[in-house]
Short mmCIF file of C-alpha atoms in Angstrom, two decimals:
data_model
loop_
_atom_site.label_atom_id
_atom_site.label_comp_id
_atom_site.label_asym_id
_atom_site.label_seq_id
_atom_site.Cartn_x
_atom_site.Cartn_y
_atom_site.Cartn_z
CA MET A 14 -95.44 28.97 74.85
CA LEU A 15 -98.15 26.59 73.80
CA SER A 16 -97.70 23.14 75.27
CA ALA A 17 -99.35 19.76 75.06
CA ALA A 18 -99.90 19.44 78.81
CA LEU A 19 -99.89 16.15 80.67
CA SER A 20 -101.41 16.63 84.09
CA GLY A 21 -99.55 15.41 87.14
CA LYS A 22 -102.04 12.73 88.22
CA ASN A 23 -101.75 9.04 89.08
CA TYR A 24 -104.06 6.86 87.00
CA LYS A 25 -105.20 3.50 88.38
CA VAL A 26 -105.61 0.63 85.95
CA LEU A 27 -107.21 -2.23 87.92
CA LYS A 28 -104.57 -2.91 90.62
CA ASN A 29 -101.68 -1.42 88.68
CA SER A 30 -100.73 2.21 89.03
CA VAL A 31 -99.44 4.04 85.96
CA GLY A 32 -97.47 6.86 87.51
CA ILE A 33 -96.91 9.96 85.41
CA SER A 34 -96.61 12.46 88.21
CA ASP A 35 -92.99 13.12 87.29
CA MET A 36 -93.82 14.00 83.68
CA SER A 37 -93.77 17.70 82.80
CA ALA A 38 -95.45 19.33 79.83
CA PHE A 39 -93.70 18.87 76.50
CA THR A 40 -93.62 21.83 74.14
CA LEU A 41 -94.51 22.24 70.51
CA HIS A 42 -90.86 23.02 69.91
CA ASP A 43 -89.96 19.55 71.18
CA LEU A 44 -92.49 18.04 68.77
CA GLN A 45 -91.19 20.12 65.87
CA CYS A 46 -87.62 18.99 66.55
CA PHE A 47 -88.72 15.35 66.74
CA ASP A 48 -90.73 15.69 63.51
CA ALA A 49 -87.77 17.29 61.70
CA VAL A 50 -85.40 14.52 62.80
CA VAL A 51 -87.81 11.89 61.50
CA LYS A 52 -88.37 13.64 58.17
CA GLU A 53 -84.72 14.55 57.57
CA GLY A 54 -83.32 11.25 58.83
CA GLY A 55 -80.87 12.68 61.33
CA PHE A 56 -80.16 15.36 63.93
CA GLN A 57 -77.69 17.41 61.87
CA ALA A 58 -80.02 17.59 58.86
CA ALA A 59 -82.93 18.51 61.13
CA ALA A 60 -80.86 21.24 62.79
CA GLU A 61 -80.02 22.77 59.41
CA VAL A 62 -83.66 22.78 58.30
CA MET A 63 -84.80 24.33 61.58
CA ASN A 64 -81.89 26.77 61.74
CA ARG A 65 -80.96 25.40 65.16
CA SER A 66 -77.79 23.91 66.55
CA HIS A 67 -77.28 20.16 66.56
CA PRO A 68 -77.06 20.01 70.39
CA ALA A 69 -80.30 22.01 70.73
CA VAL A 70 -82.26 19.62 68.52
CA PHE A 71 -80.71 16.57 70.18
CA ALA A 72 -81.56 17.93 73.62
CA ALA A 73 -85.16 18.71 72.64
CA VAL A 74 -85.77 15.16 71.40
CA ALA A 75 -84.05 13.63 74.41
CA LYS A 76 -86.19 15.78 76.70
CA LEU A 77 -89.33 14.68 74.86
CA GLU A 78 -88.41 11.01 75.30
CA ARG A 79 -87.61 11.57 78.96
CA GLN A 80 -90.89 13.34 79.61
CA LEU A 81 -92.90 10.67 77.80
CA GLY A 82 -91.02 7.77 79.31
CA LEU A 83 -90.70 6.32 75.80
CA GLU A 84 -87.85 5.54 73.46
CA LEU A 85 -88.96 7.15 70.20
CA LEU A 86 -85.83 6.74 68.07
CA GLU A 87 -83.27 4.07 67.36
CA ARG A 88 -79.99 5.89 66.96
CA GLY A 89 -77.66 3.03 66.03
CA GLY A 90 -77.72 3.23 62.23
CA TYR A 91 -76.61 5.77 59.62
CA ARG A 92 -80.10 7.25 59.72
CA VAL A 93 -82.13 7.37 62.88
CA GLN A 94 -85.19 5.12 62.79
CA LEU A 95 -88.48 5.25 64.60
CA THR A 96 -89.23 2.65 67.21
CA ALA A 97 -92.69 1.06 67.21
CA ALA A 98 -93.75 3.54 69.90
CA GLY A 99 -92.13 6.35 67.94
CA GLN A 100 -94.11 5.48 64.79
CA SER A 101 -97.39 5.59 66.68
CA PHE A 102 -96.50 8.82 68.48
CA HIS A 103 -95.27 10.48 65.29
CA ARG A 104 -98.53 9.80 63.46
CA ARG A 105 -100.49 11.54 66.19
CA ALA A 106 -97.95 14.37 66.52
CA GLN A 107 -98.17 15.16 62.80
CA ALA A 108 -101.88 15.87 63.11
CA LEU A 109 -101.15 18.42 65.84
CA LEU A 110 -98.35 20.04 63.85
CA ARG A 111 -100.56 20.35 60.77
CA GLU A 112 -103.16 22.10 62.88
CA LEU A 113 -100.46 24.43 64.16
CA GLU A 114 -99.40 25.32 60.60
CA SER A 115 -103.01 25.92 59.66
CA LEU A 116 -103.47 28.16 62.71
CA HIS A 117 -100.37 30.20 61.82
CA ALA A 118 -101.64 30.65 58.25
CA HIS A 119 -105.11 31.63 59.46
CA THR A 120 -103.68 34.12 61.94
CA ALA A 121 -101.51 35.71 59.25
CA GLN A 122 -104.54 35.92 56.97
CA LEU A 123 -106.62 37.64 59.66
CA ALA A 124 -103.86 40.16 60.22
CA MET A 125 -103.69 41.11 56.55
CA GLY A 126 -105.39 44.21 55.29
CA ALA A 127 -106.32 44.74 51.66
CA GLU A 128 -103.27 43.95 49.55
CA SER A 129 -101.60 46.79 47.69
CA GLU A 130 -100.75 44.44 44.82
CA LEU A 131 -101.49 40.97 43.44
CA ARG A 132 -99.25 39.00 41.11
CA VAL A 133 -101.01 36.91 38.46
CA VAL A 134 -99.32 34.68 35.88
CA ILE A 135 -101.00 33.57 32.66
CA GLY A 136 -99.42 30.46 31.18
CA ASP A 137 -99.05 29.52 27.52
CA LEU A 138 -101.99 27.06 27.64
CA CYS A 139 -104.49 29.67 28.80
CA PRO A 140 -107.08 31.27 26.47
CA VAL A 141 -106.14 34.91 26.98
CA PRO A 142 -109.26 36.97 26.08
CA GLN A 143 -111.68 35.56 28.67
CA THR A 144 -108.96 35.52 31.32
CA LEU A 145 -108.10 39.18 30.76
CA ARG A 146 -111.78 40.15 30.68
CA LEU A 147 -112.31 38.66 34.13
CA LEU A 148 -109.15 40.24 35.54
CA SER A 149 -110.02 43.63 34.04
CA ARG A 150 -113.49 43.54 35.56
CA PHE A 151 -112.19 42.48 38.96
CA PHE A 152 -109.37 45.01 39.28
CA SER A 153 -111.55 47.86 38.06
CA GLN A 154 -113.58 47.21 41.23
CA HIS A 155 -110.44 47.11 43.41
CA PRO A 156 -108.52 50.24 42.36
CA SER A 157 -106.37 50.24 45.50
CA THR A 158 -104.86 46.86 44.57
CA ARG A 159 -102.42 46.97 41.66
CA LEU A 160 -102.28 44.02 39.26
CA HIS A 161 -98.83 42.75 38.30
CA LEU A 162 -99.49 40.55 35.26
CA HIS A 163 -96.92 38.17 33.81
CA PHE A 164 -97.00 35.80 30.83
CA GLU A 165 -94.88 32.68 31.22
CA ALA A 166 -94.39 29.46 29.24
CA VAL A 167 -93.86 25.76 29.97
CA THR A 168 -92.60 25.57 33.60
CA GLY A 169 -92.26 29.34 34.07
CA PRO A 170 -95.64 29.68 35.87
CA TRP A 171 -94.69 26.96 38.37
CA GLU A 172 -91.34 28.56 39.09
CA ARG A 173 -92.95 31.90 39.91
CA LEU A 174 -95.56 30.21 42.10
CA PHE A 175 -93.09 28.14 44.10
CA ASN A 176 -90.59 31.01 44.37
CA ASP A 177 -93.36 33.11 45.95
CA GLU A 178 -93.38 35.42 42.93
CA ALA A 179 -97.03 34.76 42.04
CA ASP A 180 -100.26 34.77 43.98
CA LEU A 181 -102.26 33.04 41.26
CA ILE A 182 -101.44 31.20 38.04
CA PHE A 183 -103.55 30.09 35.08
CA HIS A 184 -101.76 27.00 33.79
CA ARG A 185 -101.48 23.26 34.27
CA VAL A 186 -100.26 21.90 37.62
CA ASP A 187 -99.22 18.67 39.23
CA LYS A 188 -102.38 17.85 41.14
CA HIS A 189 -100.44 15.52 43.44
CA ASP A 190 -98.37 18.41 44.81
CA ALA A 191 -99.71 19.12 48.30
CA ARG A 192 -98.38 22.69 48.16
CA THR A 193 -101.09 23.79 45.72
CA GLU A 194 -104.84 24.07 45.50
CA TRP A 195 -106.61 24.53 42.20
CA VAL A 196 -109.90 24.96 40.36
CA ASP A 197 -110.41 23.12 37.06
CA LEU A 198 -111.17 25.50 34.19
CA CYS A 199 -111.16 23.47 30.97
CA PRO A 200 -109.40 20.76 28.99
CA VAL A 201 -106.95 22.03 26.36
CA PRO A 202 -106.40 19.59 23.47
CA MET A 203 -102.92 19.93 21.98
CA ILE A 204 -102.91 19.07 18.27
CA PRO A 205 -99.86 18.33 16.06
CA VAL A 206 -100.32 20.45 12.93
CA ALA A 207 -98.55 21.64 9.79
CA ALA A 208 -99.32 23.87 6.83
CA PRO A 209 -100.55 22.17 3.65
CA GLY A 210 -97.59 21.25 1.47
CA PHE A 211 -95.10 21.23 4.35
CA LEU A 212 -94.88 17.45 4.47
CA PRO A 213 -92.83 15.76 1.71
CA PHE A 214 -95.38 12.94 1.75
CA ARG A 215 -99.15 12.64 1.77
CA ALA A 216 -100.80 13.56 5.06
CA SER A 217 -102.78 10.72 6.65
CA ARG A 218 -103.76 9.33 10.01
CA SER A 219 -100.95 6.79 9.72
CA ILE A 220 -98.01 9.21 9.97
CA ARG A 221 -95.27 7.77 12.16
CA ARG A 222 -92.94 9.83 14.32
CA GLU A 223 -89.91 8.60 12.36
CA GLN A 224 -91.29 10.25 9.21
CA LEU A 225 -91.09 13.65 10.93
CA ARG A 226 -87.59 13.27 12.38
CA GLU A 227 -85.87 15.06 9.49
CA LEU A 228 -88.43 17.90 9.45
CA THR A 229 -88.11 21.07 11.53
CA GLN A 230 -90.22 21.07 14.69
CA CYS A 231 -91.31 24.35 16.29
CA ILE A 232 -91.07 24.29 20.08
CA MET A 233 -91.59 26.83 22.83
CA ARG A 234 -88.83 28.26 24.99
CA ASP A 235 -89.23 27.58 28.71
CA THR A 236 -89.34 30.93 30.51
CA ALA A 237 -88.22 29.47 33.85
CA GLN A 238 -84.81 30.62 35.06
CA SER A 239 -84.06 27.05 36.18
CA PRO A 240 -86.15 24.87 33.85
CA GLU A 241 -87.15 21.42 34.98
CA SER A 242 -85.62 18.52 33.06
CA ARG A 243 -88.77 17.63 31.19
CA SER A 244 -89.99 18.33 27.69
CA TYR A 245 -93.39 18.41 26.07
CA PHE A 246 -93.88 16.91 22.59
CA VAL A 247 -90.21 17.43 21.70
CA MET A 248 -88.90 14.94 19.13
CA GLU A 249 -85.33 14.11 20.07
CA GLY A 250 -82.83 14.49 17.24
CA ALA A 251 -85.11 16.57 15.01
CA PRO A 252 -84.07 20.06 13.81
CA GLN A 253 -85.79 22.69 15.94
CA CYS A 254 -87.13 26.20 15.67
CA THR A 255 -87.58 27.81 19.11
CA VAL A 256 -90.08 30.58 19.78
CA ALA A 257 -91.25 32.53 22.83
CA ASP A 258 -95.01 32.05 22.73
CA GLN A 259 -97.89 30.18 21.11
CA LEU A 260 -98.82 32.99 18.72
CA MET A 261 -95.33 33.10 17.23
CA LYS A 262 -95.33 29.30 17.07
CA LYS A 263 -98.63 29.37 15.20
CA GLU A 264 -97.30 31.91 12.69
CA VAL A 265 -94.12 29.92 12.03
CA ILE A 266 -96.20 26.81 11.35
CA LEU A 267 -98.69 28.71 9.17
CA GLN A 268 -95.83 29.96 7.02
CA GLY A 269 -94.71 26.38 6.34
CA MET A 270 -91.44 26.71 8.23
CA ALA A 271 -92.04 23.90 10.75
CA TRP A 272 -94.63 21.61 12.32
CA GLY A 273 -95.61 21.47 15.99
CA HIS A 274 -98.28 21.09 18.64
CA LEU A 275 -100.73 23.94 19.25
CA PRO A 276 -103.73 24.31 21.58
CA ARG A 277 -106.96 23.63 19.68
CA PHE A 278 -108.61 26.87 20.87
CA LEU A 279 -105.91 28.80 18.99
CA ILE A 280 -106.32 27.02 15.63
CA GLU A 281 -110.02 26.14 15.32
CA GLN A 282 -110.52 28.51 12.36
CA GLU A 283 -107.35 27.38 10.59
CA LEU A 284 -108.33 23.73 10.89
CA ARG A 285 -111.75 24.53 9.46
CA ASP A 286 -110.51 26.56 6.50
CA GLY A 287 -107.62 24.20 5.73
CA SER A 288 -104.75 26.60 6.32
CA LEU A 289 -103.52 24.09 8.89
CA ILE A 290 -103.91 20.31 8.81
CA SER A 291 -103.90 17.96 11.77
CA LEU A 292 -101.17 15.33 11.86
CA ALA A 293 -102.80 13.44 14.74
CA GLY A 294 -103.50 9.81 14.07
CA ARG A 295 -102.74 6.27 15.06
CA TYR A 296 -99.02 6.77 15.71
CA LEU A 297 -98.77 10.50 16.34
CA SER A 298 -101.18 11.48 19.06
CA GLY A 299 -101.81 14.83 20.57
CA ALA A 300 -102.62 15.28 24.24
CA VAL A 301 -105.16 16.94 26.48
CA GLU A 302 -103.83 19.28 29.15
CA GLU A 303 -105.99 20.41 32.08
CA LEU A 304 -106.05 24.17 32.48
CA VAL A 305 -106.56 25.24 36.09
CA VAL A 306 -106.26 28.32 38.22
CA ALA A 307 -103.90 27.52 41.08
CA ARG A 308 -102.39 29.08 44.18
CA ARG A 309 -100.29 27.96 47.13
CA HIS A 310 -102.19 25.94 49.70
CA ASP A 311 -99.42 26.35 52.26
CA ARG A 312 -99.44 30.16 52.25
CA PRO A 313 -101.88 32.70 53.72
CA HIS A 314 -103.92 34.78 51.29
CA GLY A 315 -105.27 38.27 51.86
CA PRO A 316 -108.87 39.41 51.42
CA VAL A 317 -108.50 40.68 47.85
CA ALA A 318 -106.73 37.48 46.75
CA ASN A 319 -109.52 35.44 48.30
CA GLN A 320 -112.16 37.53 46.51
CA LEU A 321 -110.40 36.95 43.18
CA TRP A 322 -110.14 33.23 43.92
CA GLN A 323 -113.87 33.11 44.64
CA LEU A 324 -114.69 35.04 41.47
CA VAL A 325 -112.69 32.64 39.29
CA GLN A 326 -114.47 29.69 40.92
CA GLU A 327 -117.85 31.26 40.20
CA HIS A 328 -116.95 31.93 36.56
CA ALA A 329 -114.99 28.74 35.82
CA ALA A 330 -117.68 27.65 33.37
CA GLN A 331 -116.80 30.52 31.01
CA TRP A 332 -113.55 28.76 30.08
CA ARG A 333 -115.40 25.49 29.40
CA THR A 334 -118.21 27.00 27.34
CA THR A 335 -116.27 29.47 25.22
CA PRO A 336 -116.82 28.87 21.47
CA SER A 337 -113.06 28.48 20.95
CA HIS A 338 -113.32 25.15 22.72
#
C-alpha cells in the first residue's frame, strides 16, 4: 500500500528535540477516511460514502491523529469540526488526494485499448449539419469503434453525461461544474419569434411580456428522465404547446399556432424573407447560449475518445464561421 512515510528520526531544533521516532507511516486510506469525514460532516456519513463501517472509519482517523500527534477534529458538536491544525493539514492532504485521483485516472487511461464504441449526444442548441459532418468523417476513419448517437433536449444531454451514458456532448454546460471540461464552439442567440399575423396587436420593439400571456407559447419537452427544476424562456400561466425538438417547434410557429424562442441559426432565412418576425425588444429579450463540446473531467478517456476530442478542438472554428451564424 502506498504510504506517506515519516522517517523515524529525531530532529534537533536549537536545544529542543522534536521526537517523532514513535510515529509510524500513515496510509492513504487514513487520509481518505479523514477527508470523507470532513466533507460529509460526520463519521457515519463518511462511512456510507466510502462503503466502510463506522468503526473502521473512526479507527482510521483516530490512528491518523495518534501517528501525527495532532488533534485534527473537534467531536463535541452535531457535526465534527476541524481544529486549527486539522484545517492546515486538510488543505495539504487534499492536494495529495487529488494527485492520487489523477494517477488512478491516468493509469486507467493507459490500460485502455481502442474503444469498441463511443456515445455522443447532440443537444437541441447544436447546429446539426456541421456536427454530423465532423462525426461522419471521424468514424469513417475508425471503423472498429461504433458510434452511438443520441439527440437530447434541454437537460437531457447533462443527464446522460453525469449518468455515465455519454462520452461527449454538444450542448451548453455549467462552466462552474468541476466535473466537466469543455471547448467553446459558438454563441447561439435565442430569438423570440412569431408568424406575421399571429399577434392580435402591432408588432414592435416595445412588446411587454404581459401582452403575450394569453397567447400560446411553444416550448420544448425536456428529454431527461429526471428533469431539473429549471425552465428556459417559459412564461408562467400562459397556454402552452409542447414539442420534442427545435424543428417541430419552428414548424408550429411558422404555421401561426404559437410563438416561442428559436436559435438564430435555424431561422436566419425566415427572418430575412419575413415568414417569421422577431419579438425581441426593450421588454422581451432573447438570450445568447454558449454551445460547447463537453466531457467528464473526472473520468478516464480512451485513445479514440481523446482523438475525437482533439479533432473537435482543431475544428472548433467551423461552428463559429458557418454562414448560419
